[in-house]
Coordinates of C-alpha atoms in Angstrom, one line a residue:
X1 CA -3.2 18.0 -22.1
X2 CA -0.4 15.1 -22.2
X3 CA -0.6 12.3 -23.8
X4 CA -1.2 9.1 -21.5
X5 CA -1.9 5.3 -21.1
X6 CA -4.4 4.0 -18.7
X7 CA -4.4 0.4 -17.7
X8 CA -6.3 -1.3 -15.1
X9 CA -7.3 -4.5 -15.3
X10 CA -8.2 -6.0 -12.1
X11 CA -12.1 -6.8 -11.9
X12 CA -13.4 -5.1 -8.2
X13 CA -16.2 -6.6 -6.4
X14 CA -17.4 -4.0 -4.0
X15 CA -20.2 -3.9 -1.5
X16 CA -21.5 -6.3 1.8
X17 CA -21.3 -10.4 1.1
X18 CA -19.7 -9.8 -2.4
X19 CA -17.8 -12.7 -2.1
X20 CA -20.5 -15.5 -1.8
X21 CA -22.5 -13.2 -4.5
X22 CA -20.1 -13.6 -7.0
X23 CA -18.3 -16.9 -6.2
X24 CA -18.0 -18.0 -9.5
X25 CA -15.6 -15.5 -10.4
X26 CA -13.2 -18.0 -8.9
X27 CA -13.6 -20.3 -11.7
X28 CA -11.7 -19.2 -14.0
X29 CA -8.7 -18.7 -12.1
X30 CA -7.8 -22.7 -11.5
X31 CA -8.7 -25.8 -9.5
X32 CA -7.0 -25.2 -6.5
X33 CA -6.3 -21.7 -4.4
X34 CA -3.2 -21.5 -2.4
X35 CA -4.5 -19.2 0.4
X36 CA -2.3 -16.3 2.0
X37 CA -3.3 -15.2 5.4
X38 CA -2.1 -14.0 8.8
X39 CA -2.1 -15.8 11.8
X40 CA -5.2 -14.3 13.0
X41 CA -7.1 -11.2 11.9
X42 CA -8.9 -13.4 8.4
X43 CA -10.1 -16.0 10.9
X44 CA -11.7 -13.5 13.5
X45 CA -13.4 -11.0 10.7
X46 CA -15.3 -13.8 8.9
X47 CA -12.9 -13.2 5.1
X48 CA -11.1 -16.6 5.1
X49 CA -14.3 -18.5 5.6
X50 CA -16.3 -16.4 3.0
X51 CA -13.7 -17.6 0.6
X52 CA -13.6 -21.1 1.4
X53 CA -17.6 -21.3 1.7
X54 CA -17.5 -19.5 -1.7
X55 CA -14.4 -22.0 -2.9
X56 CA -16.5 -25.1 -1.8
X57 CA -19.4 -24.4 -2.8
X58 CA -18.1 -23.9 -6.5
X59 CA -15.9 -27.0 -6.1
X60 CA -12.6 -25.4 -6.0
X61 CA -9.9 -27.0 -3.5
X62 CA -7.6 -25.0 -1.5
X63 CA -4.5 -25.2 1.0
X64 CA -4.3 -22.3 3.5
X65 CA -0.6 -20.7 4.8
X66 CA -1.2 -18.7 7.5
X67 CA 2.5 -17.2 8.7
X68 CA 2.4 -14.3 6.7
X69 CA 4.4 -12.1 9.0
X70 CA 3.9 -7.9 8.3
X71 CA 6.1 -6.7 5.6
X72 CA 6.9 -10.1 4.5
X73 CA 10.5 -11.2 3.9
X74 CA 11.2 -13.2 1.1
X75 CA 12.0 -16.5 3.0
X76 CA 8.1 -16.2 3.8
X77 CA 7.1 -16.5 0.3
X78 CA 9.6 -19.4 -0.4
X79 CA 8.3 -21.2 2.0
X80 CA 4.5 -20.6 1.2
X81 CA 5.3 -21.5 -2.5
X82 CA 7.0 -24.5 -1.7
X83 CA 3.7 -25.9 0.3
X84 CA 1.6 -24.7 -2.4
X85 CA 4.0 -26.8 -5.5
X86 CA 3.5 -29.7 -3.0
X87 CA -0.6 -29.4 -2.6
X88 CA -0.5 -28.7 -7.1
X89 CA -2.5 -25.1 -6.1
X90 CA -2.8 -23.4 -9.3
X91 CA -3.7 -20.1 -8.5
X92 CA -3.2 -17.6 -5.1
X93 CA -5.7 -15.5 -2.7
X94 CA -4.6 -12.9 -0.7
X95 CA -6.4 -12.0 2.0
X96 CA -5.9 -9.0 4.4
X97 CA -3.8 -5.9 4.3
X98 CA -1.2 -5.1 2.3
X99 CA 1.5 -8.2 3.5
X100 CA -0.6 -11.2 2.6
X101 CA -1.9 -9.6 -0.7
X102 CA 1.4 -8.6 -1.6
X103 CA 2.6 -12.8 -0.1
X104 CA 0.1 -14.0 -2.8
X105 CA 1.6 -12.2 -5.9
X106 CA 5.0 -12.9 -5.0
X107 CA 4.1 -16.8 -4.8
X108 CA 1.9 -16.5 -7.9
X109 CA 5.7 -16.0 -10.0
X110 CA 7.0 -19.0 -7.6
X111 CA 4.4 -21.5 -8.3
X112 CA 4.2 -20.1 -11.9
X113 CA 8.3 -21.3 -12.1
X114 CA 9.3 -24.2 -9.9
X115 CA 12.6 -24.2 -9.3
X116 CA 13.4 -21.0 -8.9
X117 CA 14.1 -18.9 -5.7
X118 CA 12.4 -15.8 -4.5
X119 CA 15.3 -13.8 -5.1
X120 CA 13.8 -13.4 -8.9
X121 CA 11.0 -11.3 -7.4
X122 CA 14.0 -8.9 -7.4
X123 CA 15.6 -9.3 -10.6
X124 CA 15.3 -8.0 -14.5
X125 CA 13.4 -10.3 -16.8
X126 CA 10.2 -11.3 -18.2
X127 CA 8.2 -14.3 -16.1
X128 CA 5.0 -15.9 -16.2
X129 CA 3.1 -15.7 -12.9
X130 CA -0.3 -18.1 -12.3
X131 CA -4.0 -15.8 -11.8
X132 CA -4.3 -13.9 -8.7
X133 CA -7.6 -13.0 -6.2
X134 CA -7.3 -10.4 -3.4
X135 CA -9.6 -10.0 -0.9
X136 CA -8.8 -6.2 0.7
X137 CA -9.5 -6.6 4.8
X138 CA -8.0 -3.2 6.2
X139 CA -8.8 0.5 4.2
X140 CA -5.0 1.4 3.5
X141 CA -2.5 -0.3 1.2
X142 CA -4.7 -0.5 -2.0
X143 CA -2.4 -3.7 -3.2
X144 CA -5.9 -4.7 -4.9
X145 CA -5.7 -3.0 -7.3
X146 CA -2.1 -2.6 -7.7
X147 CA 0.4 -4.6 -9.4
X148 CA 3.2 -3.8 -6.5
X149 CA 4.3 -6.2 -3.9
X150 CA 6.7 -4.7 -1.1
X151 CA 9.0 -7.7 0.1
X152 CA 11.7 -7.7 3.2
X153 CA 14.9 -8.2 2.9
X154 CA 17.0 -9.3 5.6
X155 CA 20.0 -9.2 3.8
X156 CA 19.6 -5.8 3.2
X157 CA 18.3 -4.4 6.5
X158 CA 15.1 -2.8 4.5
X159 CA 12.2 -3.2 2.3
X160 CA 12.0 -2.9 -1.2
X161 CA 9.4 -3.3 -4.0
X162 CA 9.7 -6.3 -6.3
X163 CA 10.9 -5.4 -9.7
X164 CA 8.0 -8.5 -10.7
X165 CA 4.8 -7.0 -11.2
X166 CA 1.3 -8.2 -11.5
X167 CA -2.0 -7.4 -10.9
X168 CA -4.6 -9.3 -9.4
X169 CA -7.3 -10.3 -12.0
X170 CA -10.0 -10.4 -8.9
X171 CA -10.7 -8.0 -6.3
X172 CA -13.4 -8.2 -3.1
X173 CA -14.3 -5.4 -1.4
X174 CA -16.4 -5.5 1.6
X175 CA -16.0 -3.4 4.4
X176 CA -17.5 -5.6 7.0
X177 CA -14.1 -7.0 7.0
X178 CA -12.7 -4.1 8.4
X179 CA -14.4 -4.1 11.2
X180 CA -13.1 -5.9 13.8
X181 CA -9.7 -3.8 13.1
X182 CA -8.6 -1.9 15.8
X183 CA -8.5 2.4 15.8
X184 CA -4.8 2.8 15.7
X185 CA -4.7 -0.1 12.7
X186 CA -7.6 2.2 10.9
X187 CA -6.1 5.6 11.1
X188 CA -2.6 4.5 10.2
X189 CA -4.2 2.2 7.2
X190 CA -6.3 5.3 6.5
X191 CA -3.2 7.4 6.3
X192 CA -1.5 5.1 4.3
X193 CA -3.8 5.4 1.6
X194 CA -3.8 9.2 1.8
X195 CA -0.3 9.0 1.2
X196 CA -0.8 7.1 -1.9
X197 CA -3.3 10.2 -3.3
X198 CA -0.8 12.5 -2.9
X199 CA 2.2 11.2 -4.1
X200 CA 0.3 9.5 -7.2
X201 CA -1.6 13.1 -7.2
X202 CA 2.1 15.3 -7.7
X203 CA 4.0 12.3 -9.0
X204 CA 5.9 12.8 -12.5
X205 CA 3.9 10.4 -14.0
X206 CA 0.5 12.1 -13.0
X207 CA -2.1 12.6 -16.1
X208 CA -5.4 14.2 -16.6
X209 CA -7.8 11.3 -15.6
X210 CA -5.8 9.9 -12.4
X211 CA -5.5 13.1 -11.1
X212 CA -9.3 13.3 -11.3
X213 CA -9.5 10.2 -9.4
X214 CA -7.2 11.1 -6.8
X215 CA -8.9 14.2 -6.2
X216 CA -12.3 11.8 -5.5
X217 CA -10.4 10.2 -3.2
X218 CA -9.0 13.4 -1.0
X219 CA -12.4 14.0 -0.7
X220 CA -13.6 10.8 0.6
X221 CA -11.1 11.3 3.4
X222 CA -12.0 14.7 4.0
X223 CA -15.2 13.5 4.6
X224 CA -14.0 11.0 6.9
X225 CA -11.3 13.1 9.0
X226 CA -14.2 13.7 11.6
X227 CA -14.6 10.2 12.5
X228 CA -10.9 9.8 12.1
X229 CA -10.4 12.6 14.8
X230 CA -13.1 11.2 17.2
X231 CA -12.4 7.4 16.5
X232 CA -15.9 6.6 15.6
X233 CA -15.9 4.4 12.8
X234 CA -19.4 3.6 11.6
X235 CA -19.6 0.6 9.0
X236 CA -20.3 4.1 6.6
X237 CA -17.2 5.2 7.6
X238 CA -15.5 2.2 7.2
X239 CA -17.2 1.6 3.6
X240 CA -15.9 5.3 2.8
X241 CA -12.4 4.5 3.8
X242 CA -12.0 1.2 2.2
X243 CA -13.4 2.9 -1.3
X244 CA -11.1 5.4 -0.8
X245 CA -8.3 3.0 -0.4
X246 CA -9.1 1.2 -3.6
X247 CA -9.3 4.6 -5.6
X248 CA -5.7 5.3 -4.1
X249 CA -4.5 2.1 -5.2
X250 CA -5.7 2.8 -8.9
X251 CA -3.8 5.9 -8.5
X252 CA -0.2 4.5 -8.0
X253 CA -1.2 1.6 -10.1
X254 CA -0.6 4.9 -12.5
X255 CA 1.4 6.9 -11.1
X256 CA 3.5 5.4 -8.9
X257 CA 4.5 6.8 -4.9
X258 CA 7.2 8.9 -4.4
X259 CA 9.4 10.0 -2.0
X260 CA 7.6 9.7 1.5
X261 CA 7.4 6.0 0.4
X262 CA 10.9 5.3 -0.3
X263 CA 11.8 7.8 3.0
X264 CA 10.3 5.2 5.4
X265 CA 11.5 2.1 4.4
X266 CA 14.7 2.1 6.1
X267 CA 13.2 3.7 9.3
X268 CA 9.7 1.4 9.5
X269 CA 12.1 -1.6 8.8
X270 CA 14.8 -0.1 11.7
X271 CA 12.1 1.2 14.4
X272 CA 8.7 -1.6 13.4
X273 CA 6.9 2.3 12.5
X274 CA 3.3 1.1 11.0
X275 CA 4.0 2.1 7.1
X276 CA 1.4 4.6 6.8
X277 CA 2.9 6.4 9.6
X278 CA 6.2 6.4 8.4
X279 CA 4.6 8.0 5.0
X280 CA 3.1 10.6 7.2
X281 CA 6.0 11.7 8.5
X282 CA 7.3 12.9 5.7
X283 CA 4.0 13.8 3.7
X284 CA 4.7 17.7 5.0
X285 CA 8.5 18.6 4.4
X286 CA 7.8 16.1 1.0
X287 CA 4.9 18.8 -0.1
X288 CA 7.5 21.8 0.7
X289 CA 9.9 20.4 -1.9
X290 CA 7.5 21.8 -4.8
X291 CA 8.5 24.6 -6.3
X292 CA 5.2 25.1 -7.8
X293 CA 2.8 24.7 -5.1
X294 CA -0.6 24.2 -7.5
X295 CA -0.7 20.9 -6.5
X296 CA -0.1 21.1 -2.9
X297 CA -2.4 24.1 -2.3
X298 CA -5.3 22.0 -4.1
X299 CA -4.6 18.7 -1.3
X300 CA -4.8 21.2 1.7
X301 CA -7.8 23.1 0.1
X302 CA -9.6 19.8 -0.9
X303 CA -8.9 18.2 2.4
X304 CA -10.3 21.6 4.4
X305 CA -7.2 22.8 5.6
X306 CA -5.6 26.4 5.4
X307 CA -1.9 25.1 5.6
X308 CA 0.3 22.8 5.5
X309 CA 1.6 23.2 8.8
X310 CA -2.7 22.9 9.6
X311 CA -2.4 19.7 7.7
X312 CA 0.4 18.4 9.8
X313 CA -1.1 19.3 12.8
X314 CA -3.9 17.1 12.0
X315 CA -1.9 13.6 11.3
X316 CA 0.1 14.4 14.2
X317 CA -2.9 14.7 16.3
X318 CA -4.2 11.4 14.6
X319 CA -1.0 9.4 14.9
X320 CA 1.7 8.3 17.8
X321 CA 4.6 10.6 18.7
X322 CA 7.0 9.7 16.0
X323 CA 10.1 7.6 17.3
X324 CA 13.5 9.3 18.6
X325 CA 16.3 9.8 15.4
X326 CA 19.6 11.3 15.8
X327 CA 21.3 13.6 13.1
X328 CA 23.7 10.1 12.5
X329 CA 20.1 8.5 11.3
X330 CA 19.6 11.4 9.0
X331 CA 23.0 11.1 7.9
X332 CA 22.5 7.5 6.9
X333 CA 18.9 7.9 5.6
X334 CA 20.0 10.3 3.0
X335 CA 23.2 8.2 1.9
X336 CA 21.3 5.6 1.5
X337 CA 18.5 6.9 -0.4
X338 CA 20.4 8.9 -3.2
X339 CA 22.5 5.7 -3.5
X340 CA 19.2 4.5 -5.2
X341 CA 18.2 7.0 -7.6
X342 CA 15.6 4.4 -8.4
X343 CA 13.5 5.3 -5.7
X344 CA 13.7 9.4 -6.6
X345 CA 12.5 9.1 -10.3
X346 CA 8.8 9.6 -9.6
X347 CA 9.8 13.1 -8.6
X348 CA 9.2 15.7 -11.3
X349 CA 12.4 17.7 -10.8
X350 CA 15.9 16.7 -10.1
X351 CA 16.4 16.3 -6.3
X352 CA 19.6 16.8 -4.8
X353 CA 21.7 15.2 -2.0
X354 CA 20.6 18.2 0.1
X355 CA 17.1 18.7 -0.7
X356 CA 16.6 15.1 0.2
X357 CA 18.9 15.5 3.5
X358 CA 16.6 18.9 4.6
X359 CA 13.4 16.0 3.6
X360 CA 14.8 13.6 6.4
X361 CA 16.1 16.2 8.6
X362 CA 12.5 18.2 9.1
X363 CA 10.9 14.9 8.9
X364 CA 12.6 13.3 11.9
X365 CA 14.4 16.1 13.7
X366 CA 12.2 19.5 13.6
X367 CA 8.5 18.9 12.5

């Protein structure tokens, strides 16, 4: 067995009202919260005002910034920042999916550093970033329990992750949150986190003990691809799915995603795909790369299926017709990738400028 480090340090709160339960887990994080949000969904599903009842009643303050668009750019988190240097918040709460969780850790290094621009999210270097509480409210991106943030950037024409990293030191879990989401939000949040077992399952870094864990996970989901199938999501299904989320995101806290992950940025950025999606479609041709198919075989026998193509089959059934791509997009796709060889070291062999063109081309042109 290979030697490994393990490091996960966020504290998780799981289970129905376990914000107001354990509200004084807030105290030692600062005085005042600076509270990341969407426009809408935190309001309607009852999470923003379990924090600031929980908040309140412990005699914290807190300013809320609610524009947190999806995949959120990083003029967004300047401009959050800047409100919360103004109010003096101390610390950050993310609530929702994966954008306003990842909004909150990229103003935790803004607040942390006045003065400087989001930009440094970006950059090399070493900076201090002020505590951080998530509170999960769809079953997909895992940023929880992560210490990843994915920013866009407009200047780019894609989405990247910050080279800045931090975990949150508080997490809430309670699936009551998730449902007022709608089916297609579930099944693509749901396949997002599948996405993260098996690329943090066959990533490079993989060790002994994560791949245990993301074996649990695959079969959480396999227990769950019934409900998935007939949309009937049960607040035990949706408990299921958001633990299986969380156990994902402790897997690429490890290990890291891999290529389906950096395949769909350009793509979800061009086209607005729904990120687990865009994972999806490449999950199969991604799985054909292997030379040694041990890992793959044991996803598609854990999950219940007798192939890959099977497998397919299913999160094709599950998902919208992917968008229209020309052989120009595939073209660009794969230029652009290998340009960033970055984004291909989580791979455990050497991938070539062809291997990654067949990826794209099956992916978008044939599967």
């Amino acid at each position: 067995m290979n030697a490994f480090t393990y490091y996960m340090p966020a504290k998780v709160f799981f289970g129905r009202n376990c914000i107001i339960n354990n509200k004084e887990a807030f105290c030692d994080l600062g005085k005042k919260a600076l509270i990341f949000t969407g426009r809408h969904s935190a309001k309607i599903n009852g999470s923003l005002k379990d924090v600031t009842d929980a908040l309140d009643a412990v005699g914290i303050g807190h300013v809320l910034f609610d524009e947190v668009e999806e995949n959120p750019s990083l003029e967004t988190i300047e401009k959050a920042a800047g409100i919360g240097l103004a109010e003096g918040a101390d610390f950050v709460i993310g609530i929702g999916g994966g954008s306003p969780m990842d909004a909150a850790k990229g103003a935790s290094y803004l607040l942390a550093n006045p003065g400087m621009s989001a930009e440094m999210l970006m950059q090399e270097g070493t900076y201090k970033h002020t505590p951080i509480a998530e509170v999960a409210t769809t079953a997909g991106t895992g940023s929880e329990t992560t210490q990843y943030a994915v920013f866009t950037l407009h200047k780019l024409g894609t989405k990247n992750g910050a080279t800045q990293k931090a975990f949150a030191d508080i997490a809430f879990l309670d699936a009551k949150y998730t449902e007022s989401l709608s089916d297609k939000v579930t099944i693509n949040t749901a396949v997002d986190a599948l996405t993260h077992l098996i690329e943090g399952y066959t990533s490079k870094k993989a060790n002994y003990m994560n791949d245990r864990l993301a074996e649990s996970g695959l079969a959480i989901f396999a227990e769950c691809m019934p409900a998935i199938k007939a949309h009937d999501f049960t607040p035990e299904i949706r408990e299921k799915l958001l633990l299986m989320s969380t156990i994902a995101g402790i897997v690429i806290a490890q290990a890291g995603t891999s290529l389906p992950h950096a395949c769909g940025y350009m793509p979800t950025y061009e086209k607005g795909i729904a990120h687990g999606r865009a994972n999806a479609i490449f999950t199969r041709a991604y799985l054909e790369l292997f030379p040694d198919q041990t890992k793959p075989n044991k996803i598609i026998e854990i999950l219940g299926f007798d192939s890959l193509e099977s497998f397919n089959n299913f999160l094709k059934s599950i998902l919208d017709p992917k968008e229209e791509f020309t052989e120009a997009d595939v073209e660009r796709y794969t230029d652009t990738l290998i340009a960033t060889p970055g984004k291909l070291a989580l791979h455990p062999d050497p991938l070539t400028r062809e291997q990654v063109y067949e990826m794209y081309r099956k992916s978008l042109l044939v599967y």
